[in-house]
Coordinates of C-alpha atoms in Angstrom, one line a residue:
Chain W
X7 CA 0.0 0.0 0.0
X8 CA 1.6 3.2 -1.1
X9 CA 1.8 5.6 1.6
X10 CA 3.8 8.1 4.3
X11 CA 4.7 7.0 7.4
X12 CA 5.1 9.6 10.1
X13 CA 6.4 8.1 13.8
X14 CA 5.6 8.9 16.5
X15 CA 2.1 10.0 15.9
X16 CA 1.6 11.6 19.5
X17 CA 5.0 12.9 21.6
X18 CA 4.9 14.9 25.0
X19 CA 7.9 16.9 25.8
X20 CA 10.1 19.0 27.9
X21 CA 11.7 22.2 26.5
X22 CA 15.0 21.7 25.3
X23 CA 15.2 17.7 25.1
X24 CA 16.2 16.8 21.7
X25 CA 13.5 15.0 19.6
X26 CA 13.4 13.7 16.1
X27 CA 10.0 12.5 14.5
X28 CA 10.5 10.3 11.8
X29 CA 8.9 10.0 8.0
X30 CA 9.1 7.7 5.6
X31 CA 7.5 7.0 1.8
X32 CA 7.3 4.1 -0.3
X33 CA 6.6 5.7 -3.4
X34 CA 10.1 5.9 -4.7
X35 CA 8.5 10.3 -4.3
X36 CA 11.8 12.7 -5.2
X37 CA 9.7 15.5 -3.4
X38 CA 9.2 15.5 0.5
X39 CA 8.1 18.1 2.6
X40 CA 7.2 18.8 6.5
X41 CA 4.3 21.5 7.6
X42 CA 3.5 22.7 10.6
X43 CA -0.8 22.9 10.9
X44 CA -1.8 25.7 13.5
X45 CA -5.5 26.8 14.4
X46 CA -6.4 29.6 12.3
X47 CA -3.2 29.3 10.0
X48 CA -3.2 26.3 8.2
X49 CA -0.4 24.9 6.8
X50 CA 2.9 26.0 6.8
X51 CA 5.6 24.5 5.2
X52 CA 8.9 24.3 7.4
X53 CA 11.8 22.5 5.0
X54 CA 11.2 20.2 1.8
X55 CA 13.3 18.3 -0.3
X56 CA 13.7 17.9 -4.0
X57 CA 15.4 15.1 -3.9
X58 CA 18.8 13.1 -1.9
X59 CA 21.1 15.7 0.2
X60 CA 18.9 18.5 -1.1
X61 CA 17.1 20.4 0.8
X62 CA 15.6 24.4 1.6
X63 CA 13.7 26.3 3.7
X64 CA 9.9 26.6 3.4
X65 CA 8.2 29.6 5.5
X66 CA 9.1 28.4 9.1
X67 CA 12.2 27.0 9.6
X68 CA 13.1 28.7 12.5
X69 CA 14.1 25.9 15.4
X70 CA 14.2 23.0 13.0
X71 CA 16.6 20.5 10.8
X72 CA 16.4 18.0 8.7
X73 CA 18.5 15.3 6.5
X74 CA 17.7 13.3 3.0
X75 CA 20.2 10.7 3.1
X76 CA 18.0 8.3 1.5
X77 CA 15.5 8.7 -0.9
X78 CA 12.2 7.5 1.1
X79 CA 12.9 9.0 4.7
X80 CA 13.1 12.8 5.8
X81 CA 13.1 13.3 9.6
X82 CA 12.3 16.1 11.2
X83 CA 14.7 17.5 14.2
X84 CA 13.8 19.4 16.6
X85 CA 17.3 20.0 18.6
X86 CA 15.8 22.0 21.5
X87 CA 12.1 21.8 21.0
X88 CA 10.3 25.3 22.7
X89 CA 7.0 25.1 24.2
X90 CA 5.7 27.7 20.7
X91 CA 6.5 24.4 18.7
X92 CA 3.7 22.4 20.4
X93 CA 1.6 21.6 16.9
X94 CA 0.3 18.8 14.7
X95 CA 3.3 18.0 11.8
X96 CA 2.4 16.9 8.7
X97 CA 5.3 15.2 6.9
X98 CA 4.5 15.0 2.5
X99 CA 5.7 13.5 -0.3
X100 CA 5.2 14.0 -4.2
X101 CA 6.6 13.1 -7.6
X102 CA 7.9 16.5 -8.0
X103 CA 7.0 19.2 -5.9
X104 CA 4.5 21.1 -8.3
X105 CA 2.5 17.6 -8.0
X106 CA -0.7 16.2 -5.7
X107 CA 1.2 15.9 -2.4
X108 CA 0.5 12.3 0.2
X109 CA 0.6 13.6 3.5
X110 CA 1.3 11.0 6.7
X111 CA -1.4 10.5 9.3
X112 CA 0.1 13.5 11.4
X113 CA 2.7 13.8 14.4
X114 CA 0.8 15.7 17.8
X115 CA 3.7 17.5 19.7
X116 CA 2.9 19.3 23.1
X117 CA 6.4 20.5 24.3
X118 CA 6.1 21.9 28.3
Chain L
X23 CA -10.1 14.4 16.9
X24 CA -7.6 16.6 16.1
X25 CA -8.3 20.7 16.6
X26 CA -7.7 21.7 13.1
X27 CA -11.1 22.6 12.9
X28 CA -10.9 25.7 15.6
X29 CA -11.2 29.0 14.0
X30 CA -12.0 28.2 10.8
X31 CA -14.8 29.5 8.9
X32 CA -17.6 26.8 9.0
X33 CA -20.1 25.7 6.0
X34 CA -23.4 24.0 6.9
X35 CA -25.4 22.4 4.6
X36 CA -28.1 19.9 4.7
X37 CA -27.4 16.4 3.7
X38 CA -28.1 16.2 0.1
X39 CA -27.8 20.0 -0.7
X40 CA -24.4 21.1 -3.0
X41 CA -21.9 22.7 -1.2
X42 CA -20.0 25.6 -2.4
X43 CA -16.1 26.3 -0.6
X44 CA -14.1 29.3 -1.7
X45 CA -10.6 29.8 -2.0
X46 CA -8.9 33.0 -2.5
X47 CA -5.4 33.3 -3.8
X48 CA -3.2 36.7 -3.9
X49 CA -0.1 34.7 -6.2
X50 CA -0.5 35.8 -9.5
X51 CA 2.9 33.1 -10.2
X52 CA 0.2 30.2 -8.8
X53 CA -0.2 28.3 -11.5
X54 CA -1.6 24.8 -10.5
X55 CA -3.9 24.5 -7.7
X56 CA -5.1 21.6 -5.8
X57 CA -7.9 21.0 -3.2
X58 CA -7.5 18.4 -0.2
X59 CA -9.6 17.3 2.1
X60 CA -9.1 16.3 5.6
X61 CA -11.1 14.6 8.1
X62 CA -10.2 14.5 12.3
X63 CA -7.5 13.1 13.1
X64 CA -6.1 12.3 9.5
X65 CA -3.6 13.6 7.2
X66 CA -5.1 15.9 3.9
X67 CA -6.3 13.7 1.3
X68 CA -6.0 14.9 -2.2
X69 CA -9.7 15.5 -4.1
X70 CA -9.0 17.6 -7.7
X71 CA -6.8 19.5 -9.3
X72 CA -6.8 22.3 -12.2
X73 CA -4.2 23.9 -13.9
X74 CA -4.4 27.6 -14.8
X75 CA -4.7 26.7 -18.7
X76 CA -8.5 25.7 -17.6
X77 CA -11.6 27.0 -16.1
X78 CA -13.5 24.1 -14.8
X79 CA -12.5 20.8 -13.9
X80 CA -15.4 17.6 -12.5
X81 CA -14.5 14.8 -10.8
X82 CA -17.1 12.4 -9.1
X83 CA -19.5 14.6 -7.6
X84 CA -16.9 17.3 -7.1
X85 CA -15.8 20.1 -9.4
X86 CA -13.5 23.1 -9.2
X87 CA -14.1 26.3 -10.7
X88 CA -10.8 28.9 -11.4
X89 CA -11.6 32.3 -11.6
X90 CA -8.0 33.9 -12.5
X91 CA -9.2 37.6 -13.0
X92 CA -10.2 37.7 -9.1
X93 CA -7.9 34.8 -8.5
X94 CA -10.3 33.1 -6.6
X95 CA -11.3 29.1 -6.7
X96 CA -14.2 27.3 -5.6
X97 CA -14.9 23.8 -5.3
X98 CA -18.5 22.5 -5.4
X99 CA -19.1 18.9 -3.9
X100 CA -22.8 17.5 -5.1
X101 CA -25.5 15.7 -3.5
X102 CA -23.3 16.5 0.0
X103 CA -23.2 13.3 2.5
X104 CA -22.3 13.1 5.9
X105 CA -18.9 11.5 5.1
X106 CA -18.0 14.9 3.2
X107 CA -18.0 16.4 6.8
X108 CA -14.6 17.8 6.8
X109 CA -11.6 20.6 6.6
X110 CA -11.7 21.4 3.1
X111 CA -8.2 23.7 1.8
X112 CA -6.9 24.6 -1.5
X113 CA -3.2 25.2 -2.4
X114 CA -1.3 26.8 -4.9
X115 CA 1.7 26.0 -6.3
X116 CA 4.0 28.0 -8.6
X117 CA 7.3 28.7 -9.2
X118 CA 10.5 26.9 -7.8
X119 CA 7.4 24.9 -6.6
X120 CA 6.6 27.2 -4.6
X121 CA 3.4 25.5 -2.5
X122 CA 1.1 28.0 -0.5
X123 CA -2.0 26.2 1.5
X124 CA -5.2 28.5 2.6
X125 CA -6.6 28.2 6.2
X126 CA -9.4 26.1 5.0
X127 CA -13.4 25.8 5.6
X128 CA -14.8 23.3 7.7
X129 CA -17.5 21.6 6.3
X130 CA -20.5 20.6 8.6
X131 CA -23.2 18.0 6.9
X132 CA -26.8 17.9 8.9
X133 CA -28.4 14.6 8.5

């Protein structure tokens, strides 16, 4: 079954412990991506990736990293996770990025 | 379920009525749009798409209108059913695939 698979899907933390939430596609997808989804804002794209060891900012980077060493995962890190990051992460994947995107099932993060 | 749903405006329609969601763009570069769905506590599900070359695009009981002069979309789901019940968003996508994602409409079926 062809889909993106974000881990963990719920994650409690404290300010300032190091956390990396994991996605992964089987779709063989060049194009991955990771939004933040906010009451009242929508979604926000934080860093995408056109394809292996490339990636760029999207619109809110600020307080986050990420890798593409292989072509179907893209974690997201957060290296010391503020309590204004508590949101639900989306993590995406298309053919290109100007293509229908296939979003994971969605990551809750409360950091305290 | 998740609380995507908070502050958003909110449709109502009555189960079996057409439903109309808007969409508003300000990039004139948008030149691709897509509308996704997504229910509580899932991820956004892709439901049409049009390119900028067209005015009108139908799927199964769904079709999207683009209005480029006021660059504004619409998508128009038919015969609405309860399972439609939903955050509906659009997105635009243009250059250096540049994605942009509106806030969205939540969509509220009476049986």
């Amino acid at each position: 079954e062809a889909q993106v698979t974000q881990n963990p899907r719920y994650l409690i933390t404290v300010t300032g412990k190091k956390l990396t939430v994991t996605c992964s596609q089987n779709m063989n997808h060049e194009y991955m991506s990771w939004y933040r989804q906010d009451p009242g804002l929508g979604l926000r794209q934080i860093y995408y990736s056109m394809n292996v060891e490339v990636t760029d900012k999207g619109d809110v980077p600020e307080g986050y990293k990420v890798s593409r060493k292989e072509k179907r995962n893209f974690p997201l890190i957060l290296e010391s996770p503020s309590p204004n990051q508590t949101s639900l992460y989306f993590c995406a994947s298309s053919f290109q990025g100007r293509n229908i995107q296939y979003f994971g099932a969605g990551t809750r993060l409360s950091v305290l | 379920g998740e609380n995507v749903g908070l502050h958003l405006p909110t449709l109502s329609v009555q189960e079996g009525d057409n439903s109309i969601i808007n969409c508003a763009y300000s990039n004139s570069a948008s030149d691709y749009f897509i509308w996704y769905k997504q229910e509580s506590g899932k991820g956004p599900q892709f439901i049409i798409d049009i390119r900028s070359n067209m005015d009108k695009r139908q799927g199964q009981r769904v079709t999207v209108l683009l209005n480029k002069t006021v660059k504004h979309l619409s998508l128009q789901i038919a015969a609405t059913q309860p399972g439609d019940s939903a955050v509906y968003f659009c997105a635009g996508i243009g250059g250096y695939q540049k994605v942009t994602f509106g806030i969205g409409t939540k969509l509220q079926v009476i049986p």
